[in-house]
Amino acid sequence: MKKRIALKQKVLENNDSIARRLRAVFESQKILTLNMIGSPGAGKTALLEQTLRRLPSGLRAAVLTGDIETDNDAARLARFGKPVRQITTGGACHLDAGMIERELDKLETQKVDILFVENVGNLVCPASFDLGEASKIVVLSVTEGDDKPIKYPATFAKADLLVLNKIDLLPHVPFDLARARGNAKRVRPGIDIIETSCLSGEGIDDWLRWIQTRASAM
Ligand SMILES: Nc1nc2c(ncn2[C@@H]2O[C@H](COP(=O)(O)OP(=O)(O)OP(=O)(O)O)[C@@H](O)[C@H]2O)c(=O)[nH]1
Ligand SMILES: [Mg+2]
């Protein structure tokens, strides 16, 4: 047991040291890197599809998208003509900083203003692995339940933004928006919250504004 804890500690320390290196690169090259975390199916890729479709052309975006298997998400996102690379973890339930560092060489980072990283669908493991990002963003859909921020607090506690997605489904599911917001603020008082529907496009302008404000502060 002790050996296992020591090994986990070492893995995380190694990750953190690569993440520090990445953060220095992102800051020096003025790249806004956003680490997007959420359960399988919360709508991370759908939100990125809307983003790549509508982001002003002055902001040059690239995407690294992580999955255990398949390059389905990269194929969905590649349609928008921006640099997109799939990271297939082959079993790991999260991306780690080494995976990002290996992909950076293959992106022309001097031509990137915003790097979106879609993490593996999971509300738990990604929280432990710093990727050198400027912000973590949690995407939570209304079909998952308004109690999730307090059931998975580690992820929400580290996020700067909560995107409450699939609000078009609110008439059909017992999800209390005010309770979800309150639960998120309990775990992370300063968290920003935006409500979106990737189906109707509602709230996407708010999301784009949030990104633009962050990007212009780089
Ligand atoms: N009704 C509705 N459906 C949505 C919305 N956003 C995403 N979806 C649907 O939800 C399903 C999952 O969306 P994805 O974008 O693949 O979710 P994801 O978070 O990327 O999933 P993983 O990559 O597997 O973790 C798809 O069928 C989407 O079309 C939304 O706002 N409203
Ligand atoms: Mg996805």
PDB file of C-alpha atoms and ligand atoms in Angstrom:
ATOM      1  CA  MET A   1       0.000   0.000   0.000  1.00  0.00           C
ATOM      2  CA  LYS A   2       2.776   2.412   1.012  1.00  0.00           C
ATOM      3  CA  LYS A   3       4.638   1.529  -2.201  1.00  0.00           C
ATOM      4  CA  ARG A   4       1.557   2.309  -4.275  1.00  0.00           C
ATOM      5  CA  ILE A   5       1.081   5.706  -2.602  1.00  0.00           C
ATOM      6  CA  ALA A   6       4.761   6.554  -3.154  1.00  0.00           C
ATOM      7  CA  LEU A   7       4.482   5.598  -6.829  1.00  0.00           C
ATOM      8  CA  LYS A   8       1.362   7.742  -7.296  1.00  0.00           C
ATOM      9  CA  GLN A   9       3.178  10.639  -5.615  1.00  0.00           C
ATOM     10  CA  LYS A  10       6.089  10.224  -8.013  1.00  0.00           C
ATOM     11  CA  VAL A  11       3.812  10.125 -11.064  1.00  0.00           C
ATOM     12  CA  LEU A  12       2.093  13.336  -9.955  1.00  0.00           C
ATOM     13  CA  GLU A  13       5.403  15.085  -9.171  1.00  0.00           C
ATOM     14  CA  ASN A  14       6.724  14.136 -12.596  1.00  0.00           C
ATOM     15  CA  ASN A  15       3.506  15.407 -14.187  1.00  0.00           C
ATOM     16  CA  ASP A  16       3.717  18.693 -12.283  1.00  0.00           C
ATOM     17  CA  SER A  17       7.262  19.329 -13.411  1.00  0.00           C
ATOM     18  CA  ILE A  18       6.292  18.856 -17.096  1.00  0.00           C
ATOM     19  CA  ALA A  19       3.205  21.028 -16.503  1.00  0.00           C
ATOM     20  CA  ARG A  20       5.412  23.845 -15.167  1.00  0.00           C
ATOM     21  CA  ARG A  21       7.477  23.634 -18.351  1.00  0.00           C
ATOM     22  CA  LEU A  22       4.325  23.732 -20.487  1.00  0.00           C
ATOM     23  CA  ARG A  23       2.908  26.701 -18.576  1.00  0.00           C
ATOM     24  CA  ALA A  24       6.120  28.642 -19.183  1.00  0.00           C
ATOM     25  CA  VAL A  25       5.854  27.909 -22.934  1.00  0.00           C
ATOM     26  CA  PHE A  26       2.157  28.888 -23.065  1.00  0.00           C
ATOM     27  CA  GLU A  27       2.808  32.107 -21.149  1.00  0.00           C
ATOM     28  CA  SER A  28       5.847  33.125 -23.177  1.00  0.00           C
ATOM     29  CA  GLN A  29       4.056  32.422 -26.466  1.00  0.00           C
ATOM     30  CA  LYS A  30       0.819  34.033 -25.189  1.00  0.00           C
ATOM     31  CA  ILE A  31      -1.261  30.924 -25.836  1.00  0.00           C
ATOM     32  CA  LEU A  32      -4.462  30.652 -23.793  1.00  0.00           C
ATOM     33  CA  THR A  33      -4.755  26.961 -22.932  1.00  0.00           C
ATOM     34  CA  LEU A  34      -8.102  25.689 -21.644  1.00  0.00           C
ATOM     35  CA  ASN A  35      -8.435  22.213 -20.128  1.00  0.00           C
ATOM     36  CA  MET A  36     -12.025  21.039 -20.678  1.00  0.00           C
ATOM     37  CA  ILE A  37     -13.253  18.369 -18.304  1.00  0.00           C
ATOM     38  CA  GLY A  38     -16.599  16.611 -18.036  1.00  0.00           C
ATOM     39  CA  SER A  39     -18.371  13.263 -17.968  1.00  0.00           C
ATOM     40  CA  PRO A  40     -18.649  11.194 -21.131  1.00  0.00           C
ATOM     41  CA  GLY A  41     -21.343  12.816 -23.264  1.00  0.00           C
ATOM     42  CA  ALA A  42     -21.561  16.129 -21.355  1.00  0.00           C
ATOM     43  CA  GLY A  43     -21.034  17.945 -24.652  1.00  0.00           C
ATOM     44  CA  LYS A  44     -17.328  18.909 -24.647  1.00  0.00           C
ATOM     45  CA  THR A  45     -16.900  18.148 -28.348  1.00  0.00           C
ATOM     46  CA  ALA A  46     -20.282  19.691 -29.206  1.00  0.00           C
ATOM     47  CA  LEU A  47     -19.191  22.899 -27.454  1.00  0.00           C
ATOM     48  CA  LEU A  48     -15.911  22.855 -29.360  1.00  0.00           C
ATOM     49  CA  GLU A  49     -17.791  22.351 -32.638  1.00  0.00           C
ATOM     50  CA  GLN A  50     -19.821  25.479 -31.888  1.00  0.00           C
ATOM     51  CA  THR A  51     -16.644  27.290 -30.852  1.00  0.00           C
ATOM     52  CA  LEU A  52     -14.627  26.462 -33.951  1.00  0.00           C
ATOM     53  CA  ARG A  53     -17.608  27.374 -36.106  1.00  0.00           C
ATOM     54  CA  ARG A  54     -18.103  30.778 -34.481  1.00  0.00           C
ATOM     55  CA  LEU A  55     -14.834  31.976 -32.954  1.00  0.00           C
ATOM     56  CA  PRO A  56     -13.739  35.265 -34.606  1.00  0.00           C
ATOM     57  CA  SER A  57     -11.060  34.557 -37.218  1.00  0.00           C
ATOM     58  CA  GLY A  58      -8.622  36.895 -35.416  1.00  0.00           C
ATOM     59  CA  LEU A  59      -8.332  34.260 -32.689  1.00  0.00           C
ATOM     60  CA  ARG A  60      -6.401  31.304 -34.040  1.00  0.00           C
ATOM     61  CA  ALA A  61      -7.529  28.094 -32.351  1.00  0.00           C
ATOM     62  CA  ALA A  62      -6.103  24.594 -32.146  1.00  0.00           C
ATOM     63  CA  VAL A  63      -7.463  21.519 -30.373  1.00  0.00           C
ATOM     64  CA  LEU A  64      -5.964  18.501 -28.665  1.00  0.00           C
ATOM     65  CA  THR A  65      -8.712  16.012 -27.892  1.00  0.00           C
ATOM     66  CA  GLY A  66      -8.241  13.032 -25.606  1.00  0.00           C
ATOM     67  CA  ASP A  67     -10.059   9.714 -25.621  1.00  0.00           C
ATOM     68  CA  ILE A  68      -9.318   6.202 -24.450  1.00  0.00           C
ATOM     69  CA  GLU A  69     -10.018   4.856 -27.947  1.00  0.00           C
ATOM     70  CA  THR A  70     -11.012   6.172 -31.420  1.00  0.00           C
ATOM     71  CA  ASP A  71     -10.359   9.428 -33.209  1.00  0.00           C
ATOM     72  CA  ASN A  72     -14.069  10.209 -33.541  1.00  0.00           C
ATOM     73  CA  ASP A  73     -13.817  13.586 -31.804  1.00  0.00           C
ATOM     74  CA  ALA A  74     -10.829  14.723 -33.881  1.00  0.00           C
ATOM     75  CA  ALA A  75     -12.752  13.763 -37.025  1.00  0.00           C
ATOM     76  CA  ARG A  76     -15.760  15.818 -35.862  1.00  0.00           C
ATOM     77  CA  LEU A  77     -13.581  18.825 -35.104  1.00  0.00           C
ATOM     78  CA  ALA A  78     -11.305  18.639 -38.144  1.00  0.00           C
ATOM     79  CA  ARG A  79     -14.226  19.755 -40.355  1.00  0.00           C
ATOM     80  CA  PHE A  80     -13.661  23.359 -39.268  1.00  0.00           C
ATOM     81  CA  GLY A  81     -10.232  23.605 -40.851  1.00  0.00           C
ATOM     82  CA  LYS A  82      -8.273  24.319 -37.668  1.00  0.00           C
ATOM     83  CA  PRO A  83      -5.363  22.221 -36.389  1.00  0.00           C
ATOM     84  CA  VAL A  84      -6.802  19.282 -34.434  1.00  0.00           C
ATOM     85  CA  ARG A  85      -4.936  16.301 -33.025  1.00  0.00           C
ATOM     86  CA  GLN A  86      -6.363  13.262 -31.275  1.00  0.00           C
ATOM     87  CA  ILE A  87      -4.571  11.861 -28.247  1.00  0.00           C
ATOM     88  CA  THR A  88      -5.564   8.235 -27.681  1.00  0.00           C
ATOM     89  CA  THR A  89      -4.611   7.173 -24.180  1.00  0.00           C
ATOM     90  CA  GLY A  90      -5.128   3.426 -24.729  1.00  0.00           C
ATOM     91  CA  GLY A  91      -6.772   3.002 -21.334  1.00  0.00           C
ATOM     92  CA  ALA A  92      -5.742   5.952 -19.166  1.00  0.00           C
ATOM     93  CA  CYS A  93      -8.763   7.842 -17.814  1.00  0.00           C
ATOM     94  CA  HIS A  94      -7.133  11.289 -18.124  1.00  0.00           C
ATOM     95  CA  LEU A  95      -4.605  13.251 -20.152  1.00  0.00           C
ATOM     96  CA  ASP A  96      -1.246  13.956 -18.557  1.00  0.00           C
ATOM     97  CA  ALA A  97       1.239  16.749 -19.181  1.00  0.00           C
ATOM     98  CA  GLY A  98       3.655  14.469 -21.052  1.00  0.00           C
ATOM     99  CA  MET A  99       0.955  13.665 -23.621  1.00  0.00           C
ATOM    100  CA  ILE A 100       0.415  17.385 -24.240  1.00  0.00           C
ATOM    101  CA  GLU A 101       4.150  18.086 -24.488  1.00  0.00           C
ATOM    102  CA  ARG A 102       4.612  15.351 -27.091  1.00  0.00           C
ATOM    103  CA  GLU A 103       1.816  16.821 -29.240  1.00  0.00           C
ATOM    104  CA  LEU A 104       3.019  20.422 -28.994  1.00  0.00           C
ATOM    105  CA  ASP A 105       5.942  19.748 -31.311  1.00  0.00           C
ATOM    106  CA  LYS A 106       3.448  18.708 -33.975  1.00  0.00           C
ATOM    107  CA  LEU A 107       1.370  21.894 -33.677  1.00  0.00           C
ATOM    108  CA  GLU A 108       2.708  25.151 -35.084  1.00  0.00           C
ATOM    109  CA  THR A 109       2.273  26.872 -31.734  1.00  0.00           C
ATOM    110  CA  GLN A 110       3.533  30.234 -32.979  1.00  0.00           C
ATOM    111  CA  LYS A 111       0.321  30.349 -35.029  1.00  0.00           C
ATOM    112  CA  VAL A 112      -1.985  29.528 -32.094  1.00  0.00           C
ATOM    113  CA  ASP A 113      -3.755  31.990 -29.780  1.00  0.00           C
ATOM    114  CA  ILE A 114      -6.048  29.506 -28.007  1.00  0.00           C
ATOM    115  CA  LEU A 115      -5.328  25.849 -27.388  1.00  0.00           C
ATOM    116  CA  PHE A 116      -8.410  23.885 -26.379  1.00  0.00           C
ATOM    117  CA  VAL A 117      -7.666  20.593 -24.661  1.00  0.00           C
ATOM    118  CA  GLU A 118     -10.629  18.227 -24.443  1.00  0.00           C
ATOM    119  CA  ASN A 119      -9.839  15.823 -21.631  1.00  0.00           C
ATOM    120  CA  VAL A 120     -10.959  12.183 -21.500  1.00  0.00           C
ATOM    121  CA  GLY A 121     -14.629  11.955 -20.475  1.00  0.00           C
ATOM    122  CA  ASN A 122     -14.365  11.656 -16.691  1.00  0.00           C
ATOM    123  CA  LEU A 123     -15.240  13.917 -13.750  1.00  0.00           C
ATOM    124  CA  VAL A 124     -12.630  12.465 -11.396  1.00  0.00           C
ATOM    125  CA  CYS A 125      -9.139  11.583 -12.673  1.00  0.00           C
ATOM    126  CA  PRO A 126      -8.387  14.641 -14.869  1.00  0.00           C
ATOM    127  CA  ALA A 127      -8.532  16.893 -11.791  1.00  0.00           C
ATOM    128  CA  SER A 128      -5.238  15.486 -10.479  1.00  0.00           C
ATOM    129  CA  PHE A 129      -3.218  16.148 -13.631  1.00  0.00           C
ATOM    130  CA  ASP A 130      -2.126  19.707 -14.309  1.00  0.00           C
ATOM    131  CA  LEU A 131      -1.621  20.211 -18.056  1.00  0.00           C
ATOM    132  CA  GLY A 132      -0.058  23.661 -17.768  1.00  0.00           C
ATOM    133  CA  GLU A 133      -3.411  25.212 -18.666  1.00  0.00           C
ATOM    134  CA  ALA A 134      -4.505  28.750 -17.818  1.00  0.00           C
ATOM    135  CA  SER A 135      -7.883  27.446 -16.672  1.00  0.00           C
ATOM    136  CA  LYS A 136      -9.803  24.266 -16.141  1.00  0.00           C
ATOM    137  CA  ILE A 137     -13.380  24.348 -17.415  1.00  0.00           C
ATOM    138  CA  VAL A 138     -16.032  21.869 -16.339  1.00  0.00           C
ATOM    139  CA  VAL A 139     -18.802  21.002 -18.756  1.00  0.00           C
ATOM    140  CA  LEU A 140     -21.810  19.568 -16.895  1.00  0.00           C
ATOM    141  CA  SER A 141     -24.993  18.700 -18.750  1.00  0.00           C
ATOM    142  CA  VAL A 142     -28.416  18.961 -17.182  1.00  0.00           C
ATOM    143  CA  THR A 143     -29.066  15.249 -17.650  1.00  0.00           C
ATOM    144  CA  GLU A 144     -26.329  14.434 -15.119  1.00  0.00           C
ATOM    145  CA  GLY A 145     -28.002  15.905 -12.025  1.00  0.00           C
ATOM    146  CA  ASP A 146     -27.602  19.164 -10.110  1.00  0.00           C
ATOM    147  CA  ASP A 147     -25.713  17.492  -7.234  1.00  0.00           C
ATOM    148  CA  LYS A 148     -22.587  16.710  -9.244  1.00  0.00           C
ATOM    149  CA  PRO A 149     -20.484  19.669  -8.036  1.00  0.00           C
ATOM    150  CA  ILE A 150     -20.674  18.422  -4.455  1.00  0.00           C
ATOM    151  CA  LYS A 151     -20.248  14.745  -5.388  1.00  0.00           C
ATOM    152  CA  TYR A 152     -17.123  15.405  -7.484  1.00  0.00           C
ATOM    153  CA  PRO A 153     -15.738  18.446  -5.664  1.00  0.00           C
ATOM    154  CA  ALA A 154     -12.065  18.107  -6.655  1.00  0.00           C
ATOM    155  CA  THR A 155     -12.801  18.890 -10.290  1.00  0.00           C
ATOM    156  CA  PHE A 156     -15.181  21.763  -9.584  1.00  0.00           C
ATOM    157  CA  ALA A 157     -12.896  23.240  -6.927  1.00  0.00           C
ATOM    158  CA  LYS A 158     -10.130  23.697  -9.494  1.00  0.00           C
ATOM    159  CA  ALA A 159     -12.299  25.076 -12.313  1.00  0.00           C
ATOM    160  CA  ASP A 160     -12.563  28.737 -13.286  1.00  0.00           C
ATOM    161  CA  LEU A 161     -15.697  28.179 -15.342  1.00  0.00           C
ATOM    162  CA  LEU A 162     -18.679  25.840 -15.205  1.00  0.00           C
ATOM    163  CA  VAL A 163     -20.557  25.402 -18.474  1.00  0.00           C
ATOM    164  CA  LEU A 164     -24.050  24.089 -17.770  1.00  0.00           C
ATOM    165  CA  ASN A 165     -24.870  22.458 -21.079  1.00  0.00           C
ATOM    166  CA  LYS A 166     -27.987  20.974 -22.721  1.00  0.00           C
ATOM    167  CA  ILE A 167     -30.309  23.591 -21.229  1.00  0.00           C
ATOM    168  CA  ASP A 168     -32.684  22.855 -24.129  1.00  0.00           C
ATOM    169  CA  LEU A 169     -33.481  19.634 -22.218  1.00  0.00           C
ATOM    170  CA  LEU A 170     -34.525  21.415 -19.001  1.00  0.00           C
ATOM    171  CA  PRO A 171     -38.266  20.956 -19.672  1.00  0.00           C
ATOM    172  CA  HIS A 172     -37.694  17.191 -19.753  1.00  0.00           C
ATOM    173  CA  VAL A 173     -35.418  16.523 -16.766  1.00  0.00           C
ATOM    174  CA  PRO A 174     -35.636  17.302 -13.048  1.00  0.00           C
ATOM    175  CA  PHE A 175     -32.555  19.553 -12.896  1.00  0.00           C
ATOM    176  CA  ASP A 176     -32.638  22.623 -10.647  1.00  0.00           C
ATOM    177  CA  LEU A 177     -30.391  25.293 -12.196  1.00  0.00           C
ATOM    178  CA  ALA A 178     -30.290  27.385  -9.013  1.00  0.00           C
ATOM    179  CA  ARG A 179     -29.297  24.342  -6.954  1.00  0.00           C
ATOM    180  CA  ALA A 180     -26.563  23.389  -9.430  1.00  0.00           C
ATOM    181  CA  ARG A 181     -25.202  26.936  -9.346  1.00  0.00           C
ATOM    182  CA  GLY A 182     -25.338  26.982  -5.534  1.00  0.00           C
ATOM    183  CA  ASN A 183     -23.551  23.629  -5.287  1.00  0.00           C
ATOM    184  CA  ALA A 184     -20.799  24.814  -7.630  1.00  0.00           C
ATOM    185  CA  LYS A 185     -20.326  28.042  -5.631  1.00  0.00           C
ATOM    186  CA  ARG A 186     -20.145  26.043  -2.395  1.00  0.00           C
ATOM    187  CA  VAL A 187     -17.192  24.098  -3.762  1.00  0.00           C
ATOM    188  CA  ARG A 188     -15.574  26.993  -5.637  1.00  0.00           C
ATOM    189  CA  PRO A 189     -16.986  30.376  -4.608  1.00  0.00           C
ATOM    190  CA  GLY A 190     -15.331  32.328  -7.452  1.00  0.00           C
ATOM    191  CA  ILE A 191     -16.416  30.047 -10.272  1.00  0.00           C
ATOM    192  CA  ASP A 192     -17.977  31.650 -13.367  1.00  0.00           C
ATOM    193  CA  ILE A 193     -21.081  29.903 -14.694  1.00  0.00           C
ATOM    194  CA  ILE A 194     -22.475  29.964 -18.223  1.00  0.00           C
ATOM    195  CA  GLU A 195     -25.584  28.135 -19.443  1.00  0.00           C
ATOM    196  CA  THR A 196     -25.461  26.758 -22.971  1.00  0.00           C
ATOM    197  CA  SER A 197     -27.258  24.637 -25.487  1.00  0.00           C
ATOM    198  CA  CYS A 198     -25.049  23.331 -28.241  1.00  0.00           C
ATOM    199  CA  LEU A 199     -28.238  22.271 -30.007  1.00  0.00           C
ATOM    200  CA  SER A 200     -30.015  25.654 -30.143  1.00  0.00           C
ATOM    201  CA  GLY A 201     -26.881  27.814 -29.806  1.00  0.00           C
ATOM    202  CA  GLU A 202     -28.240  29.539 -26.691  1.00  0.00           C
ATOM    203  CA  GLY A 203     -25.467  30.868 -24.444  1.00  0.00           C
ATOM    204  CA  ILE A 204     -22.692  30.244 -26.976  1.00  0.00           C
ATOM    205  CA  ASP A 205     -22.125  34.008 -27.341  1.00  0.00           C
ATOM    206  CA  ASP A 206     -21.559  34.221 -23.558  1.00  0.00           C
ATOM    207  CA  TRP A 207     -19.012  31.405 -23.806  1.00  0.00           C
ATOM    208  CA  LEU A 208     -17.222  33.071 -26.730  1.00  0.00           C
ATOM    209  CA  ARG A 209     -17.107  36.351 -24.801  1.00  0.00           C
ATOM    210  CA  TRP A 210     -15.606  34.550 -21.785  1.00  0.00           C
ATOM    211  CA  ILE A 211     -12.866  33.100 -24.003  1.00  0.00           C
ATOM    212  CA  GLN A 212     -12.168  36.421 -25.723  1.00  0.00           C
ATOM    213  CA  THR A 213     -11.814  38.249 -22.409  1.00  0.00           C
ATOM    214  CA  ARG A 214      -9.303  35.649 -21.217  1.00  0.00           C
ATOM    215  CA  ALA A 215      -7.413  35.666 -24.516  1.00  0.00           C
ATOM    216  CA  SER A 216      -7.069  39.442 -24.567  1.00  0.00           C
ATOM    217  CA  ALA A 217      -5.644  39.371 -21.034  1.00  0.00           C
ATOM    218  CA  MET A 218      -2.747  37.121 -22.145  1.00  0.00           C
TER     219      MET A 218
HETATM  220  N1  LIG B   1     -29.950  18.172 -26.545  1.00  0.00           N
HETATM  221  C1  LIG B   1     -28.643  18.451 -26.528  1.00  0.00           C
HETATM  222  N2  LIG B   1     -27.755  17.522 -26.879  1.00  0.00           N
HETATM  223  C2  LIG B   1     -26.448  17.841 -26.828  1.00  0.00           C
HETATM  224  C3  LIG B   1     -25.975  19.116 -26.437  1.00  0.00           C
HETATM  225  N3  LIG B   1     -24.620  19.109 -26.437  1.00  0.00           N
HETATM  226  C4  LIG B   1     -24.264  17.886 -26.849  1.00  0.00           C
HETATM  227  N4  LIG B   1     -25.340  17.127 -27.100  1.00  0.00           N
HETATM  228  C5  LIG B   1     -25.382  15.732 -27.561  1.00  0.00           C
HETATM  229  O1  LIG B   1     -24.835  14.930 -26.526  1.00  0.00           O
HETATM  230  C6  LIG B   1     -24.087  13.845 -27.081  1.00  0.00           C
HETATM  231  C7  LIG B   1     -22.688  13.837 -26.515  1.00  0.00           C
HETATM  232  O2  LIG B   1     -22.012  15.015 -26.930  1.00  0.00           O
HETATM  233  P1  LIG B   1     -20.429  15.048 -27.117  1.00  0.00           P
HETATM  234  O3  LIG B   1     -20.088  16.414 -27.595  1.00  0.00           O
HETATM  235  O4  LIG B   1     -19.974  13.887 -27.937  1.00  0.00           O
HETATM  236  O5  LIG B   1     -19.976  14.835 -25.613  1.00  0.00           O
HETATM  237  P2  LIG B   1     -18.474  14.737 -25.034  1.00  0.00           P
HETATM  238  O6  LIG B   1     -18.493  15.404 -23.713  1.00  0.00           O
HETATM  239  O7  LIG B   1     -17.523  15.254 -26.026  1.00  0.00           O
HETATM  240  O8  LIG B   1     -18.297  13.170 -24.837  1.00  0.00           O
HETATM  241  P3  LIG B   1     -16.919  12.321 -24.679  1.00  0.00           P
HETATM  242  O9  LIG B   1     -15.910  12.886 -25.640  1.00  0.00           O
HETATM  243  O10 LIG B   1     -17.319  10.925 -25.015  1.00  0.00           O
HETATM  244  O11 LIG B   1     -16.490  12.457 -23.267  1.00  0.00           O
HETATM  245  C8  LIG B   1     -24.132  14.038 -28.590  1.00  0.00           C
HETATM  246  O12 LIG B   1     -25.159  13.228 -29.114  1.00  0.00           O
HETATM  247  C9  LIG B   1     -24.470  15.501 -28.745  1.00  0.00           C
HETATM  248  O13 LIG B   1     -25.140  15.791 -29.954  1.00  0.00           O
HETATM  249  C10 LIG B   1     -26.955  20.094 -26.072  1.00  0.00           C
HETATM  250  O14 LIG B   1     -26.665  21.227 -25.683  1.00  0.00           O
HETATM  251  N5  LIG B   1     -28.264  19.702 -26.121  1.00  0.00           N
HETATM  252 MG    MG B   2     -15.857  14.429 -26.876  1.00  0.00          MG
END
